Amino acid sequence: MGTCLALVATGPAPAGPEVASPPYPPTDRYEMRRVEGWPVLVSKDLIQNEPELAERTLMLLRHQLFQVARRVPAKAVEQLQRIRIWVEERESHTPCMAYHPDANWLREHGMNPEKAGCVELSNARNFLSWTLDQPWMVLHELAHGYHHQFLDHGFDNDEIKTLYEQAKTAQIYQSVLRINGKDDKAYAATNPMEYFAESSEAFFGTNDFYPYVRSELSRHDPKMFGLLATLWGGE
């Protein structure tokens, strides 16, 4: 009996079912860096396979984050710097950059759920080219994170929703001049989240839809201009 028990105790455990690999690169395939105070996870595949692309992407990201930090009020910058940024060579679910609010959505789409609550720079090449016309793209995505994580009731913030509905009723974003010289429906008209992010671009920097800059925003949408000053912490 003793011998049998010893054999059972020291023998190999029965094999369990194989655990499938996740359909996305695990988090340890990213290199953590600190860029202008932001935690940035850079794909090791991007660094190893496309070192020049990685360098140029991080150079531009650093420039945009520097602009955010020098323009946005300090308290809000401290909050924005809690939002991690992931950098990919190419991630198929988003064409350039995105803010991910929902871990379940990420799982359902075969993406790393650790990206929830983070900004993803999903296509390095598109980032380098698209930002020629959208120079405050990084702020736009960080503004989504600020809206979601740091404003009262997150994406259900009543003040933003109220002004969005007023702007929608007044149709002040129905047809505006775009940076390409054509009249188009403003991206701010999409929903309250884009309304806040697009207006924040104009408030602090330059948007690619009219109103482009803060003086134009103050004239075109004075209520939103005033609300942004309050929500971002005043100046």
mmCIF file of C-alpha atoms in Angstrom:
data_model
loop_
_atom_site.group_PDB
_atom_site.id
_atom_site.type_symbol
_atom_site.label_atom_id
_atom_site.label_comp_id
_atom_site.label_asym_id
_atom_site.label_seq_id
_atom_site.Cartn_x
_atom_site.Cartn_y
_atom_site.Cartn_z
ATOM 1 C CA MET A 1 0.000 0.000 0.000
ATOM 2 C CA GLY A 2 2.766 2.429 0.921
ATOM 3 C CA THR A 3 4.608 1.773 -2.356
ATOM 4 C CA CYS A 4 1.478 2.299 -4.406
ATOM 5 C CA LEU A 5 0.724 5.546 -2.622
ATOM 6 C CA ALA A 6 4.281 6.779 -3.276
ATOM 7 C CA LEU A 7 3.932 6.015 -6.989
ATOM 8 C CA VAL A 8 0.637 7.888 -7.185
ATOM 9 C CA ALA A 9 2.043 10.853 -5.285
ATOM 10 C CA THR A 10 5.156 11.199 -7.436
ATOM 11 C CA GLY A 11 3.699 10.289 -10.818
ATOM 12 C CA PRO A 12 2.800 12.897 -13.453
ATOM 13 C CA ALA A 13 -0.534 14.640 -13.128
ATOM 14 C CA PRO A 14 -3.088 13.832 -15.793
ATOM 15 C CA ALA A 15 -2.910 16.173 -18.738
ATOM 16 C CA GLY A 16 -5.584 18.848 -18.779
ATOM 17 C CA PRO A 17 -7.081 20.563 -21.795
ATOM 18 C CA GLU A 18 -4.697 22.766 -23.742
ATOM 19 C CA VAL A 19 -5.139 26.469 -23.090
ATOM 20 C CA ALA A 20 -5.510 28.334 -26.344
ATOM 21 C CA SER A 21 -3.215 31.273 -26.936
ATOM 22 C CA PRO A 22 -5.005 34.625 -26.972
ATOM 23 C CA PRO A 23 -5.699 36.059 -30.444
ATOM 24 C CA TYR A 24 -3.613 39.141 -29.623
ATOM 25 C CA PRO A 25 -0.020 39.796 -28.535
ATOM 26 C CA PRO A 26 0.257 39.398 -24.749
ATOM 27 C CA THR A 27 1.140 42.432 -22.678
ATOM 28 C CA ASP A 28 4.702 41.191 -22.169
ATOM 29 C CA ARG A 29 5.223 41.755 -25.911
ATOM 30 C CA TYR A 30 5.203 45.500 -25.213
ATOM 31 C CA GLU A 31 7.978 47.702 -23.881
ATOM 32 C CA MET A 32 6.937 50.205 -21.232
ATOM 33 C CA ARG A 33 8.281 53.703 -21.763
ATOM 34 C CA ARG A 34 7.583 57.075 -20.197
ATOM 35 C CA VAL A 35 6.870 59.782 -22.783
ATOM 36 C CA GLU A 36 6.315 63.341 -21.508
ATOM 37 C CA GLY A 37 4.901 61.852 -18.311
ATOM 38 C CA TRP A 38 2.578 59.334 -20.012
ATOM 39 C CA PRO A 39 2.971 55.555 -19.662
ATOM 40 C CA VAL A 40 3.385 54.258 -23.210
ATOM 41 C CA LEU A 41 3.436 50.560 -24.112
ATOM 42 C CA VAL A 42 5.240 50.081 -27.420
ATOM 43 C CA SER A 43 4.897 46.884 -29.421
ATOM 44 C CA LYS A 44 8.200 44.997 -29.364
ATOM 45 C CA ASP A 45 7.365 43.721 -32.834
ATOM 46 C CA LEU A 46 7.206 47.316 -34.059
ATOM 47 C CA ILE A 47 10.525 48.159 -32.396
ATOM 48 C CA GLN A 48 12.268 45.065 -33.760
ATOM 49 C CA ASN A 49 10.748 44.870 -37.245
ATOM 50 C CA GLU A 50 10.336 48.563 -38.083
ATOM 51 C CA PRO A 51 12.828 50.492 -35.919
ATOM 52 C CA GLU A 52 12.758 53.647 -38.065
ATOM 53 C CA LEU A 53 8.955 53.684 -38.101
ATOM 54 C CA ALA A 54 8.920 53.163 -34.334
ATOM 55 C CA GLU A 55 11.353 56.032 -33.802
ATOM 56 C CA ARG A 56 9.397 58.461 -35.992
ATOM 57 C CA THR A 57 6.089 57.455 -34.407
ATOM 58 C CA LEU A 58 7.391 57.998 -30.887
ATOM 59 C CA MET A 59 8.983 61.295 -31.914
ATOM 60 C CA LEU A 60 5.626 62.590 -33.155
ATOM 61 C CA LEU A 61 3.793 61.167 -30.141
ATOM 62 C CA ARG A 62 6.253 62.951 -27.861
ATOM 63 C CA HIS A 63 5.667 66.215 -29.730
ATOM 64 C CA GLN A 64 1.884 65.939 -29.448
ATOM 65 C CA LEU A 65 2.022 65.011 -25.762
ATOM 66 C CA PHE A 66 4.365 67.944 -25.122
ATOM 67 C CA GLN A 67 1.784 70.231 -26.726
ATOM 68 C CA VAL A 68 -0.989 68.725 -24.603
ATOM 69 C CA ALA A 69 1.021 69.162 -21.396
ATOM 70 C CA ARG A 70 1.877 72.800 -22.115
ATOM 71 C CA ARG A 71 -1.658 73.789 -23.143
ATOM 72 C CA VAL A 72 -4.064 71.852 -20.897
ATOM 73 C CA PRO A 73 -4.413 72.984 -17.244
ATOM 74 C CA ALA A 74 -1.977 71.196 -14.939
ATOM 75 C CA LYS A 75 -4.537 69.320 -12.826
ATOM 76 C CA ALA A 76 -6.201 67.893 -15.916
ATOM 77 C CA VAL A 77 -2.796 66.917 -17.326
ATOM 78 C CA GLU A 78 -2.112 64.913 -14.158
ATOM 79 C CA GLN A 79 -5.359 63.044 -14.770
ATOM 80 C CA LEU A 80 -4.640 62.529 -18.465
ATOM 81 C CA GLN A 81 -1.244 61.072 -17.580
ATOM 82 C CA ARG A 82 -3.006 58.198 -15.826
ATOM 83 C CA ILE A 83 -4.281 57.056 -19.225
ATOM 84 C CA ARG A 84 -1.910 54.566 -20.803
ATOM 85 C CA ILE A 85 -1.133 54.707 -24.511
ATOM 86 C CA TRP A 86 -0.481 51.540 -26.529
ATOM 87 C CA VAL A 87 1.503 51.795 -29.764
ATOM 88 C CA GLU A 88 1.076 49.233 -32.547
ATOM 89 C CA GLU A 89 2.480 48.896 -36.038
ATOM 90 C CA ARG A 90 -0.958 47.887 -37.316
ATOM 91 C CA GLU A 91 -4.033 46.705 -35.414
ATOM 92 C CA SER A 92 -6.894 45.850 -37.727
ATOM 93 C CA HIS A 93 -9.875 47.000 -35.648
ATOM 94 C CA THR A 94 -9.174 50.739 -35.759
ATOM 95 C CA PRO A 95 -7.534 52.645 -38.633
ATOM 96 C CA CYS A 96 -5.350 55.047 -36.653
ATOM 97 C CA MET A 97 -6.140 55.900 -33.009
ATOM 98 C CA ALA A 98 -8.913 55.064 -30.561
ATOM 99 C CA TYR A 99 -9.908 55.235 -26.921
ATOM 100 C CA HIS A 100 -11.203 51.925 -25.548
ATOM 101 C CA PRO A 101 -13.787 52.289 -22.751
ATOM 102 C CA ASP A 102 -14.991 48.678 -22.541
ATOM 103 C CA ALA A 103 -13.002 45.512 -21.752
ATOM 104 C CA ASN A 104 -15.889 43.294 -22.886
ATOM 105 C CA TRP A 105 -15.908 44.908 -26.333
ATOM 106 C CA LEU A 106 -12.176 44.271 -26.586
ATOM 107 C CA ARG A 107 -12.592 40.592 -25.664
ATOM 108 C CA GLU A 108 -15.454 40.150 -28.132
ATOM 109 C CA HIS A 109 -13.265 41.546 -30.906
ATOM 110 C CA GLY A 110 -10.206 39.461 -30.072
ATOM 111 C CA MET A 111 -8.254 42.321 -28.525
ATOM 112 C CA ASN A 112 -6.307 42.615 -25.293
ATOM 113 C CA PRO A 113 -8.785 43.597 -22.533
ATOM 114 C CA GLU A 114 -5.946 45.354 -20.701
ATOM 115 C CA LYS A 115 -6.357 48.130 -23.267
ATOM 116 C CA ALA A 116 -9.641 49.126 -21.602
ATOM 117 C CA GLY A 117 -9.464 52.679 -20.318
ATOM 118 C CA CYS A 118 -6.485 53.332 -22.565
ATOM 119 C CA VAL A 119 -5.687 55.081 -25.821
ATOM 120 C CA GLU A 120 -4.434 52.918 -28.662
ATOM 121 C CA LEU A 121 -2.247 54.215 -31.471
ATOM 122 C CA SER A 122 -3.243 51.351 -33.704
ATOM 123 C CA ASN A 123 -1.527 52.148 -37.003
ATOM 124 C CA ALA A 124 1.854 53.856 -36.886
ATOM 125 C CA ARG A 125 1.991 54.750 -40.575
ATOM 126 C CA ASN A 126 -1.490 56.247 -40.598
ATOM 127 C CA PHE A 127 -0.622 58.205 -37.469
ATOM 128 C CA LEU A 128 2.324 59.812 -39.244
ATOM 129 C CA SER A 129 0.233 60.791 -42.262
ATOM 130 C CA TRP A 130 -3.207 61.538 -40.799
ATOM 131 C CA THR A 131 -1.837 63.953 -38.213
ATOM 132 C CA LEU A 132 -0.766 66.299 -41.008
ATOM 133 C CA ASP A 133 -4.448 67.286 -41.178
ATOM 134 C CA GLN A 134 -5.318 66.346 -37.579
ATOM 135 C CA PRO A 135 -2.450 67.818 -35.545
ATOM 136 C CA TRP A 136 -4.226 67.396 -32.185
ATOM 137 C CA MET A 137 -5.348 63.812 -32.722
ATOM 138 C CA VAL A 138 -3.689 62.619 -29.520
ATOM 139 C CA LEU A 139 -5.572 65.190 -27.445
ATOM 140 C CA HIS A 140 -8.807 64.087 -29.127
ATOM 141 C CA GLU A 141 -8.386 60.509 -27.897
ATOM 142 C CA LEU A 142 -7.164 61.576 -24.469
ATOM 143 C CA ALA A 143 -10.228 63.822 -24.236
ATOM 144 C CA HIS A 144 -12.398 60.725 -24.621
ATOM 145 C CA GLY A 145 -10.554 59.200 -21.675
ATOM 146 C CA TYR A 146 -10.962 62.379 -19.629
ATOM 147 C CA HIS A 147 -14.688 62.480 -20.431
ATOM 148 C CA HIS A 148 -15.127 58.797 -19.559
ATOM 149 C CA GLN A 149 -12.982 58.591 -16.422
ATOM 150 C CA PHE A 150 -12.841 62.013 -14.783
ATOM 151 C CA LEU A 151 -16.045 63.949 -15.521
ATOM 152 C CA ASP A 152 -19.233 63.496 -13.495
ATOM 153 C CA HIS A 153 -21.173 60.465 -14.779
ATOM 154 C CA GLY A 154 -18.568 59.809 -17.472
ATOM 155 C CA PHE A 155 -19.981 59.568 -20.970
ATOM 156 C CA ASP A 156 -23.427 60.321 -19.495
ATOM 157 C CA ASN A 157 -22.329 63.756 -18.297
ATOM 158 C CA ASP A 158 -25.519 65.827 -18.345
ATOM 159 C CA GLU A 159 -23.940 69.173 -19.216
ATOM 160 C CA ILE A 160 -22.246 67.856 -22.338
ATOM 161 C CA LYS A 161 -25.337 65.935 -23.436
ATOM 162 C CA THR A 162 -27.541 69.000 -22.974
ATOM 163 C CA LEU A 163 -25.324 71.275 -25.064
ATOM 164 C CA TYR A 164 -24.927 68.573 -27.693
ATOM 165 C CA GLU A 165 -28.703 68.319 -28.075
ATOM 166 C CA GLN A 166 -28.983 72.097 -28.277
ATOM 167 C CA ALA A 167 -26.295 72.258 -30.960
ATOM 168 C CA LYS A 168 -27.980 69.415 -32.830
ATOM 169 C CA THR A 169 -31.357 71.168 -32.737
ATOM 170 C CA ALA A 170 -29.799 74.435 -33.913
ATOM 171 C CA GLN A 171 -27.936 72.492 -36.652
ATOM 172 C CA ILE A 172 -24.792 74.542 -36.091
ATOM 173 C CA TYR A 173 -22.626 71.555 -37.018
ATOM 174 C CA GLN A 174 -24.762 70.263 -39.869
ATOM 175 C CA SER A 175 -22.590 71.801 -42.604
ATOM 176 C CA VAL A 176 -19.196 73.333 -41.843
ATOM 177 C CA LEU A 177 -15.927 73.893 -43.655
ATOM 178 C CA ARG A 178 -13.456 71.042 -43.395
ATOM 179 C CA ILE A 179 -9.685 71.314 -43.593
ATOM 180 C CA ASN A 180 -9.793 69.858 -47.133
ATOM 181 C CA GLY A 181 -11.785 72.881 -48.306
ATOM 182 C CA LYS A 182 -15.130 71.085 -48.596
ATOM 183 C CA ASP A 183 -18.337 71.641 -46.664
ATOM 184 C CA ASP A 184 -19.330 68.612 -44.616
ATOM 185 C CA LYS A 185 -21.236 67.551 -41.530
ATOM 186 C CA ALA A 186 -18.948 68.161 -38.573
ATOM 187 C CA TYR A 187 -17.621 65.135 -36.729
ATOM 188 C CA ALA A 188 -18.748 66.932 -33.559
ATOM 189 C CA ALA A 189 -22.338 66.221 -34.641
ATOM 190 C CA THR A 190 -21.822 62.446 -34.271
ATOM 191 C CA ASN A 191 -22.610 62.091 -30.551
ATOM 192 C CA PRO A 192 -21.862 63.820 -27.210
ATOM 193 C CA MET A 193 -18.483 62.073 -26.928
ATOM 194 C CA GLU A 194 -17.227 63.356 -30.272
ATOM 195 C CA TYR A 195 -18.768 66.756 -29.553
ATOM 196 C CA PHE A 196 -16.616 67.050 -26.432
ATOM 197 C CA ALA A 197 -13.434 65.703 -28.040
ATOM 198 C CA GLU A 198 -13.723 67.784 -31.218
ATOM 199 C CA SER A 199 -14.516 70.948 -29.278
ATOM 200 C CA SER A 200 -11.557 70.269 -26.991
ATOM 201 C CA GLU A 201 -9.265 70.142 -30.034
ATOM 202 C CA ALA A 202 -10.415 73.607 -31.083
ATOM 203 C CA PHE A 203 -10.304 74.905 -27.502
ATOM 204 C CA PHE A 204 -6.678 73.928 -26.910
ATOM 205 C CA GLY A 205 -5.223 73.510 -30.384
ATOM 206 C CA THR A 206 -6.495 73.074 -33.941
ATOM 207 C CA ASN A 207 -9.366 70.946 -35.210
ATOM 208 C CA ASP A 208 -9.821 69.708 -38.779
ATOM 209 C CA PHE A 209 -13.470 70.845 -38.911
ATOM 210 C CA TYR A 210 -14.748 74.371 -38.326
ATOM 211 C CA PRO A 211 -14.579 75.803 -35.723
ATOM 212 C CA TYR A 212 -10.848 75.193 -36.020
ATOM 213 C CA VAL A 213 -9.476 77.237 -33.118
ATOM 214 C CA ARG A 214 -10.696 78.716 -29.841
ATOM 215 C CA SER A 215 -11.635 82.162 -31.171
ATOM 216 C CA GLU A 216 -13.892 80.517 -33.758
ATOM 217 C CA LEU A 217 -15.309 78.121 -31.164
ATOM 218 C CA SER A 218 -16.135 81.001 -28.810
ATOM 219 C CA ARG A 219 -18.131 82.686 -31.570
ATOM 220 C CA HIS A 220 -19.692 79.584 -33.146
ATOM 221 C CA ASP A 221 -20.597 77.705 -29.953
ATOM 222 C CA PRO A 222 -20.148 80.054 -26.973
ATOM 223 C CA LYS A 223 -21.962 77.807 -24.487
ATOM 224 C CA MET A 224 -19.654 74.893 -25.235
ATOM 225 C CA PHE A 225 -16.660 77.214 -25.081
ATOM 226 C CA GLY A 226 -17.663 78.245 -21.573
ATOM 227 C CA LEU A 227 -18.387 74.689 -20.482
ATOM 228 C CA LEU A 228 -14.994 73.474 -21.690
ATOM 229 C CA ALA A 229 -13.261 76.123 -19.596
ATOM 230 C CA THR A 230 -15.106 74.757 -16.561
ATOM 231 C CA LEU A 231 -14.750 71.037 -17.271
ATOM 232 C CA TRP A 232 -11.039 71.214 -18.048
ATOM 233 C CA GLY A 233 -10.347 73.166 -14.875
ATOM 234 C CA GLY A 234 -10.324 76.792 -16.005
ATOM 235 C CA GLU A 235 -7.377 78.891 -17.015
#
